[in-house]
Coordinates of C-alpha atoms and ligand atoms in Angstrom, one line a residue:
M1 CA 65.3 155.8 -47.7
I2 CA 63.3 152.6 -46.9
Y3 CA 60.1 152.8 -49.0
L4 CA 57.2 151.0 -47.3
D5 CA 54.3 152.5 -49.2
H6 CA 53.9 150.3 -52.3
S7 CA 50.1 150.4 -52.0
A8 CA 50.2 154.1 -52.6
T9 CA 52.4 153.9 -55.7
T10 CA 55.5 152.1 -57.0
P11 CA 58.6 153.2 -58.9
V12 CA 58.5 152.7 -62.7
D13 CA 60.6 149.6 -63.7
Q14 CA 63.6 150.5 -65.8
R15 CA 62.5 148.0 -68.4
V16 CA 59.2 149.8 -68.6
V17 CA 61.0 153.2 -69.1
E18 CA 62.9 151.6 -72.0
A19 CA 59.8 150.2 -73.6
M20 CA 58.1 153.6 -73.5
A21 CA 61.1 155.6 -74.8
P22 CA 60.6 155.3 -78.6
Y23 CA 57.1 156.6 -78.3
W24 CA 57.9 160.1 -77.2
T25 CA 60.0 161.6 -80.0
E26 CA 60.4 158.9 -82.7
M27 CA 57.1 157.0 -83.0
Y28 CA 54.9 159.9 -81.9
G29 CA 52.2 159.5 -84.5
N30 CA 48.5 159.8 -83.7
P31 CA 47.2 156.2 -83.8
S32 CA 44.1 157.5 -85.7
S33 CA 46.3 158.9 -88.6
V34 CA 46.5 157.0 -91.9
Y35 CA 50.2 157.5 -92.8
G36 CA 53.0 155.2 -91.6
L37 CA 53.9 157.1 -88.5
G38 CA 50.4 156.9 -87.2
R39 CA 50.0 153.3 -88.2
R40 CA 53.1 152.4 -86.2
S41 CA 51.5 154.0 -83.1
A42 CA 48.2 152.2 -83.8
A43 CA 50.2 148.9 -84.1
A44 CA 51.9 149.6 -80.7
L45 CA 48.5 150.3 -79.2
E46 CA 47.0 147.1 -80.5
D47 CA 50.0 145.2 -79.4
A48 CA 49.6 146.5 -75.9
R49 CA 45.9 145.7 -76.0
R50 CA 46.7 142.1 -77.0
T51 CA 49.3 141.7 -74.2
V52 CA 47.0 142.9 -71.4
A53 CA 44.1 140.9 -72.8
R54 CA 46.2 137.7 -72.8
L55 CA 47.4 138.4 -69.2
L56 CA 43.8 138.9 -68.0
N57 CA 42.4 136.0 -70.1
A58 CA 40.2 138.4 -72.0
Q59 CA 39.7 139.4 -75.7
P60 CA 41.6 142.5 -77.0
A61 CA 38.2 144.1 -77.9
E62 CA 37.2 143.9 -74.3
I63 CA 40.0 146.2 -73.1
V64 CA 39.5 150.0 -72.9
F65 CA 42.5 152.2 -72.0
T66 CA 41.9 155.1 -69.6
S67 CA 43.9 157.7 -67.7
C68 CA 43.9 156.0 -64.2
G69 CA 42.2 153.6 -61.9
T70 CA 39.7 156.3 -60.8
E71 CA 38.6 156.8 -64.4
S72 CA 38.3 153.1 -65.0
D73 CA 36.0 152.8 -61.9
N74 CA 34.0 155.8 -63.1
L75 CA 33.5 154.4 -66.6
A76 CA 32.5 151.0 -65.2
I77 CA 30.0 152.4 -62.7
R78 CA 28.6 155.4 -64.5
G79 CA 28.7 153.6 -67.9
V80 CA 26.7 150.6 -66.7
A81 CA 24.4 152.5 -64.3
L82 CA 23.3 155.1 -66.8
A83 CA 22.7 152.5 -69.5
A84 CA 20.6 150.5 -66.9
A85 CA 18.7 153.7 -65.8
A86 CA 17.1 153.8 -69.2
K87 CA 15.5 150.5 -68.3
S88 CA 14.4 151.8 -64.9
R89 CA 17.1 149.9 -63.0
R90 CA 18.6 152.2 -60.4
H91 CA 19.8 150.0 -57.6
L92 CA 23.6 149.5 -56.9
I93 CA 25.3 147.1 -54.5
T94 CA 28.7 147.7 -53.1
T95 CA 30.7 147.6 -49.8
P96 CA 31.6 150.3 -47.4
I97 CA 35.3 149.6 -47.8
E98 CA 35.7 150.5 -51.5
H99 CA 38.0 153.2 -52.7
H100 CA 36.5 156.7 -53.0
A101 CA 36.6 156.2 -56.8
V102 CA 33.8 153.8 -56.3
L103 CA 32.0 155.2 -53.2
H104 CA 31.9 158.8 -54.3
T105 CA 30.9 157.8 -57.9
M106 CA 27.9 155.9 -56.5
A107 CA 27.1 158.7 -54.1
D108 CA 27.0 161.1 -57.0
L109 CA 24.6 158.7 -58.9
V110 CA 22.4 158.8 -55.8
E111 CA 22.5 162.5 -55.4
R112 CA 22.1 163.6 -59.0
F113 CA 20.5 160.6 -60.8
D114 CA 18.1 159.2 -58.2
F115 CA 20.0 155.9 -57.7
E116 CA 19.8 153.8 -54.5
V117 CA 22.9 152.0 -53.1
T118 CA 23.0 149.1 -50.7
H119 CA 26.3 148.9 -48.8
I120 CA 26.6 145.3 -47.7
P121 CA 28.5 144.8 -44.4
V122 CA 32.0 143.5 -43.9
D123 CA 33.3 141.5 -40.9
R124 CA 36.0 142.5 -38.5
S125 CA 38.6 141.3 -41.0
G126 CA 37.1 143.3 -43.9
L127 CA 35.7 140.3 -45.6
V128 CA 32.4 140.4 -47.6
D129 CA 30.0 137.4 -47.2
P130 CA 28.8 136.4 -50.7
A131 CA 25.4 135.4 -49.1
D132 CA 24.9 139.1 -48.2
V133 CA 25.4 140.0 -51.8
R134 CA 22.9 137.5 -52.9
A135 CA 20.4 138.8 -50.3
A136 CA 20.8 142.4 -51.5
I137 CA 20.0 141.7 -55.2
R138 CA 16.7 143.1 -56.4
P139 CA 14.9 143.0 -59.7
D140 CA 16.1 146.6 -60.3
T141 CA 19.7 146.0 -59.4
A142 CA 21.9 147.5 -62.1
L143 CA 25.4 146.7 -60.9
I144 CA 27.4 145.0 -58.1
S145 CA 30.9 146.4 -57.3
V146 CA 33.2 144.7 -54.9
M147 CA 37.0 145.3 -54.8
T148 CA 39.4 142.5 -55.4
A149 CA 41.7 143.5 -52.5
N150 CA 41.5 146.4 -50.1
N151 CA 44.0 149.2 -50.2
E152 CA 44.0 149.9 -46.4
V153 CA 43.9 146.5 -44.9
G154 CA 45.0 144.2 -47.7
T155 CA 42.0 141.8 -47.4
I156 CA 41.3 139.7 -50.5
E157 CA 37.6 139.4 -51.2
P158 CA 35.8 136.2 -52.5
I159 CA 35.4 137.6 -56.0
A160 CA 34.8 134.4 -57.9
E161 CA 32.0 133.4 -55.5
I162 CA 30.3 136.8 -55.8
G163 CA 30.8 136.6 -59.6
A164 CA 28.9 133.3 -59.7
I165 CA 26.0 134.8 -57.8
A166 CA 25.9 137.9 -60.0
R167 CA 25.9 135.7 -63.1
Q168 CA 23.1 133.6 -61.7
F169 CA 21.0 136.7 -61.3
G170 CA 22.1 138.3 -64.6
V171 CA 23.5 141.4 -62.8
P172 CA 26.7 143.0 -64.2
F173 CA 29.7 142.6 -61.7
H174 CA 32.5 145.1 -61.4
T175 CA 35.7 144.7 -59.4
D176 CA 38.3 147.3 -58.6
A177 CA 41.4 145.2 -58.9
V178 CA 43.8 148.2 -58.6
Q179 CA 45.6 146.9 -55.5
A180 CA 45.6 143.3 -56.6
A181 CA 47.5 143.4 -59.9
A182 CA 51.0 143.6 -58.5
S183 CA 50.6 140.3 -56.5
L184 CA 47.6 138.3 -57.7
S185 CA 47.0 136.7 -61.1
L186 CA 43.8 138.1 -62.5
D187 CA 41.8 135.9 -64.8
V188 CA 38.4 137.4 -65.7
E189 CA 36.9 134.0 -66.5
A190 CA 38.0 132.4 -63.2
L191 CA 36.8 135.5 -61.3
Q192 CA 33.5 135.6 -63.3
V193 CA 33.6 139.4 -63.5
D194 CA 32.1 141.6 -66.2
L195 CA 34.2 144.7 -65.5
L196 CA 37.7 145.0 -63.9
A197 CA 39.7 148.2 -63.3
L198 CA 43.5 148.4 -63.2
S199 CA 46.0 151.3 -62.7
A200 CA 49.6 151.0 -64.0
H201 CA 51.3 152.9 -61.2
K202 CA 50.5 150.2 -58.7
F203 CA 52.5 147.6 -60.6
H204 CA 55.7 149.5 -61.6
G205 CA 54.1 151.3 -64.6
P206 CA 53.7 155.0 -65.0
K207 CA 51.1 157.1 -63.1
G208 CA 48.2 158.4 -65.1
V209 CA 47.2 155.4 -67.2
G210 CA 44.8 152.6 -66.5
L211 CA 42.4 150.2 -68.1
L212 CA 39.0 148.8 -67.9
Y213 CA 38.1 145.3 -68.9
I214 CA 34.5 145.2 -70.2
R215 CA 33.1 141.8 -71.0
K216 CA 31.6 141.5 -74.5
G217 CA 27.8 142.0 -74.3
T218 CA 27.9 144.3 -71.2
R219 CA 25.6 147.3 -71.7
L220 CA 27.8 150.4 -71.0
G221 CA 27.5 153.9 -72.3
P222 CA 30.5 156.3 -72.7
V223 CA 31.2 158.8 -69.9
Q224 CA 33.7 160.8 -72.0
T225 CA 32.4 161.7 -75.4
G226 CA 34.2 163.0 -78.5
G227 CA 36.2 161.0 -81.0
S228 CA 35.6 157.3 -81.8
Q229 CA 38.7 156.0 -80.0
E230 CA 38.4 152.8 -77.9
R231 CA 35.4 151.7 -80.0
G232 CA 33.4 154.8 -78.9
R233 CA 33.7 153.8 -75.2
R234 CA 36.4 156.4 -74.2
A235 CA 37.0 159.4 -76.5
G236 CA 40.4 161.1 -76.6
T237 CA 43.7 160.5 -78.3
E238 CA 45.3 157.4 -76.7
N239 CA 48.4 158.0 -74.5
V240 CA 50.5 155.6 -76.5
P241 CA 53.8 155.7 -74.5
Y242 CA 52.0 155.2 -71.2
I243 CA 49.8 152.4 -72.6
V244 CA 52.9 150.6 -74.0
G245 CA 54.5 151.1 -70.5
M246 CA 51.5 149.7 -68.7
A247 CA 51.4 146.6 -70.9
R248 CA 55.1 146.0 -70.3
A249 CA 54.7 146.5 -66.6
L250 CA 51.8 144.0 -66.4
E251 CA 53.8 141.5 -68.4
L252 CA 56.9 141.9 -66.1
S253 CA 54.6 141.7 -63.0
A254 CA 53.0 138.5 -64.2
M255 CA 56.5 136.9 -64.9
D256 CA 57.9 137.8 -61.5
R257 CA 54.7 137.2 -59.5
P258 CA 55.1 133.7 -58.0
A259 CA 58.6 134.2 -56.8
E260 CA 58.1 137.8 -55.7
S261 CA 54.8 137.1 -53.9
A262 CA 56.5 134.3 -51.9
R263 CA 59.4 136.6 -51.1
L264 CA 57.2 139.5 -49.9
L265 CA 55.0 137.1 -47.8
A266 CA 58.1 135.9 -46.0
L267 CA 59.3 139.5 -45.4
R268 CA 55.9 140.6 -44.2
E269 CA 55.6 137.7 -41.7
R270 CA 59.1 138.6 -40.4
L271 CA 58.1 142.2 -40.0
L272 CA 54.8 141.3 -38.3
A273 CA 56.3 138.9 -35.9
G274 CA 59.1 141.4 -35.0
I275 CA 56.6 144.2 -34.4
L276 CA 54.2 142.1 -32.3
S277 CA 57.1 140.8 -30.1
R278 CA 58.8 144.2 -29.7
I279 CA 55.9 146.7 -29.4
P280 CA 53.0 146.3 -26.9
D281 CA 49.4 147.1 -27.8
V282 CA 49.6 146.5 -31.5
E283 CA 46.9 144.7 -33.5
L284 CA 46.9 143.4 -37.0
T285 CA 44.0 144.7 -39.1
G286 CA 42.5 142.9 -42.1
H287 CA 42.4 139.2 -42.7
R288 CA 45.3 137.1 -41.2
E289 CA 45.6 134.8 -44.3
R290 CA 43.4 136.2 -47.1
R291 CA 45.6 139.3 -47.6
L292 CA 48.0 140.8 -50.2
P293 CA 51.4 139.2 -49.6
G294 CA 53.3 142.5 -49.0
H295 CA 50.6 144.2 -47.1
L296 CA 50.8 144.9 -43.4
S297 CA 48.2 147.1 -41.6
L298 CA 48.2 147.6 -37.9
I299 CA 46.5 149.6 -35.1
V300 CA 49.1 151.0 -32.8
R301 CA 47.2 151.9 -29.7
G302 CA 47.9 155.2 -27.9
V303 CA 49.6 156.7 -30.9
E304 CA 48.7 159.7 -33.0
V305 CA 49.7 158.2 -36.3
Q306 CA 50.5 161.5 -38.1
S307 CA 53.2 162.1 -35.5
L308 CA 54.5 158.6 -36.0
L309 CA 54.6 159.0 -39.8
I310 CA 56.6 162.2 -39.4
A311 CA 59.0 160.5 -37.0
L312 CA 59.4 157.6 -39.4
D313 CA 60.0 160.0 -42.3
L314 CA 62.8 161.7 -40.3
A315 CA 64.3 158.3 -39.7
G316 CA 64.2 157.6 -43.5
I317 CA 61.2 155.4 -43.6
A318 CA 58.2 156.2 -45.9
A319 CA 55.0 154.7 -44.5
S320 CA 51.3 155.7 -44.4
S321 CA 48.3 155.7 -42.3
G322 CA 45.9 154.0 -44.7
S323 CA 44.9 155.4 -48.0
A324 CA 47.2 158.1 -49.4
C325 CA 44.3 160.3 -50.4
A326 CA 43.1 160.5 -46.8
S327 CA 46.5 161.2 -45.3
G328 CA 46.9 164.6 -43.8
A329 CA 43.4 164.8 -42.5
P330 CA 43.1 163.2 -39.1
T331 CA 39.7 161.7 -39.7
P332 CA 39.3 158.0 -38.7
S333 CA 39.3 155.6 -41.7
G334 CA 35.9 154.7 -43.0
V335 CA 37.2 151.3 -43.9
L336 CA 38.2 150.5 -40.3
R337 CA 35.0 152.0 -39.0
A338 CA 33.0 149.7 -41.3
M339 CA 35.1 146.8 -39.9
G340 CA 33.9 147.6 -36.4
Y341 CA 36.8 149.6 -35.0
A342 CA 36.1 152.6 -32.8
P343 CA 37.1 156.1 -34.1
N344 CA 40.0 156.5 -31.6
E345 CA 41.3 153.0 -32.5
A346 CA 41.1 153.8 -36.2
L347 CA 43.2 156.9 -35.6
G348 CA 46.1 154.6 -34.7
A349 CA 46.2 152.9 -38.2
L350 CA 49.6 152.3 -39.6
R351 CA 50.1 150.8 -43.1
L352 CA 53.5 149.3 -44.2
T353 CA 53.4 147.9 -47.7
L354 CA 56.4 146.0 -49.1
G355 CA 57.5 145.7 -52.7
R356 CA 60.3 144.9 -55.0
S357 CA 62.9 147.3 -53.5
N358 CA 62.6 145.9 -50.0
S359 CA 65.1 143.5 -48.6
E360 CA 65.6 141.6 -45.3
A361 CA 68.0 144.3 -44.2
D362 CA 65.1 146.9 -44.6
I363 CA 63.0 144.8 -42.3
D364 CA 65.8 144.6 -39.7
T365 CA 66.3 148.4 -39.8
V366 CA 62.5 149.0 -39.3
L367 CA 62.4 146.5 -36.4
E368 CA 65.4 148.3 -34.9
L369 CA 63.9 151.8 -35.2
L370 CA 60.1 151.5 -34.9
P371 CA 59.8 150.4 -31.2
E372 CA 61.7 153.4 -30.0
L373 CA 59.8 155.8 -32.3
V374 CA 56.5 154.4 -31.1
R375 CA 57.7 154.7 -27.4
K376 CA 58.6 158.4 -28.0
V377 CA 55.3 159.2 -29.8
R378 CA 53.3 157.5 -27.1
G379 CA 55.2 159.4 -24.4
A380 CA 54.8 162.8 -26.1
Ligands
PLP1 N1 41.1 151.9 -56.4 C1 41.9 151.5 -55.4 C2 41.6 150.3 -54.6 C3 43.1 152.2 -55.1 O1 43.9 151.8 -54.2 C4 43.4 153.4 -55.9 C5 44.6 154.2 -55.7 O2 45.1 154.3 -54.6 C6 42.5 153.7 -56.9 C7 41.4 153.0 -57.1 C8 42.7 154.9 -57.8 O3 43.7 154.7 -58.8 P1 44.4 155.9 -59.5 O4 45.4 156.5 -58.5 O5 45.1 155.4 -60.7 O6 43.3 156.9 -59.9

């Protein structure tokens, strides 16, 4: 199989599996227990916290471990919004191209807690204009949330510029960096963010573990209450093996990043050039340059993408139509609609996302098979 869906998830690195192994059956203590077995788990947990903090240029106390990217986004948005509501600040700013973890969380705050949301526009390439963020800020703005890189079209947003504006106005700034961690270096100081969400399964760690960076001094209440784990910000016994695995995965990802990003960029350009020269009526979506290196998103006109995905699957190629969560339902992508594409154009969205397992030979195979599959689906 040729796996071209690294934005949906990635295989766990063997070195990550090895790092996790002792924490299932040998060092299984509860990190809150006082005896040696528990203390060893606590030490592993704090070691993982120091590692991810160093890689993000943060302080260990600013890292909260969660169960996934979705939970990290929820904790950032609900945690800050509900703390701000106590001070009568109920206005949120975001973009229409965020993941549902952000959009649906804000919609819930509107519906049940009387918040108001401003969705700032994006241009045809999916890019946010920082001036629009500045113009949307009000005295009662509680939070700004703009993703680091988009999952459907790969566009990388001007986070540092938006961060500078947020700081100037004293508004907390959250970024969903879930898609970015595999290929971009993330420095919370350079990005000027107050909250940053990650999910391990996007960078060769296990599914079901994530983290939220919370800048010291950010007013945030807990969403999940119970024990005093994670300094009272996220109750529940910590998932020690997965957290150890996530820290190792982020470390490996940071080590390999410069060489791997350059390799993926070259492969993507070869794939793009090959597709554009072999298949008529195809358009690149997202920004031409400001995009994740392994990310290719296209509109294939005159194609019902679900049929193309099935044909690709039968040919041994795993691809997607955009976000994995939306696959299966033939509704046009809200991201592409917000970028100005018509609903029938958006239904032709194809996403091919490259990663560690892909080689030049994979690209050649795809370029050999895809034109014929598109021709067949168009003719059907
Ligand atoms: N945010 C973005 C941009 C994503 O792409 C995803 C997953 O696809 C998530 C959040 C959710 O992460 P998780 O699957 O860990 O809940």
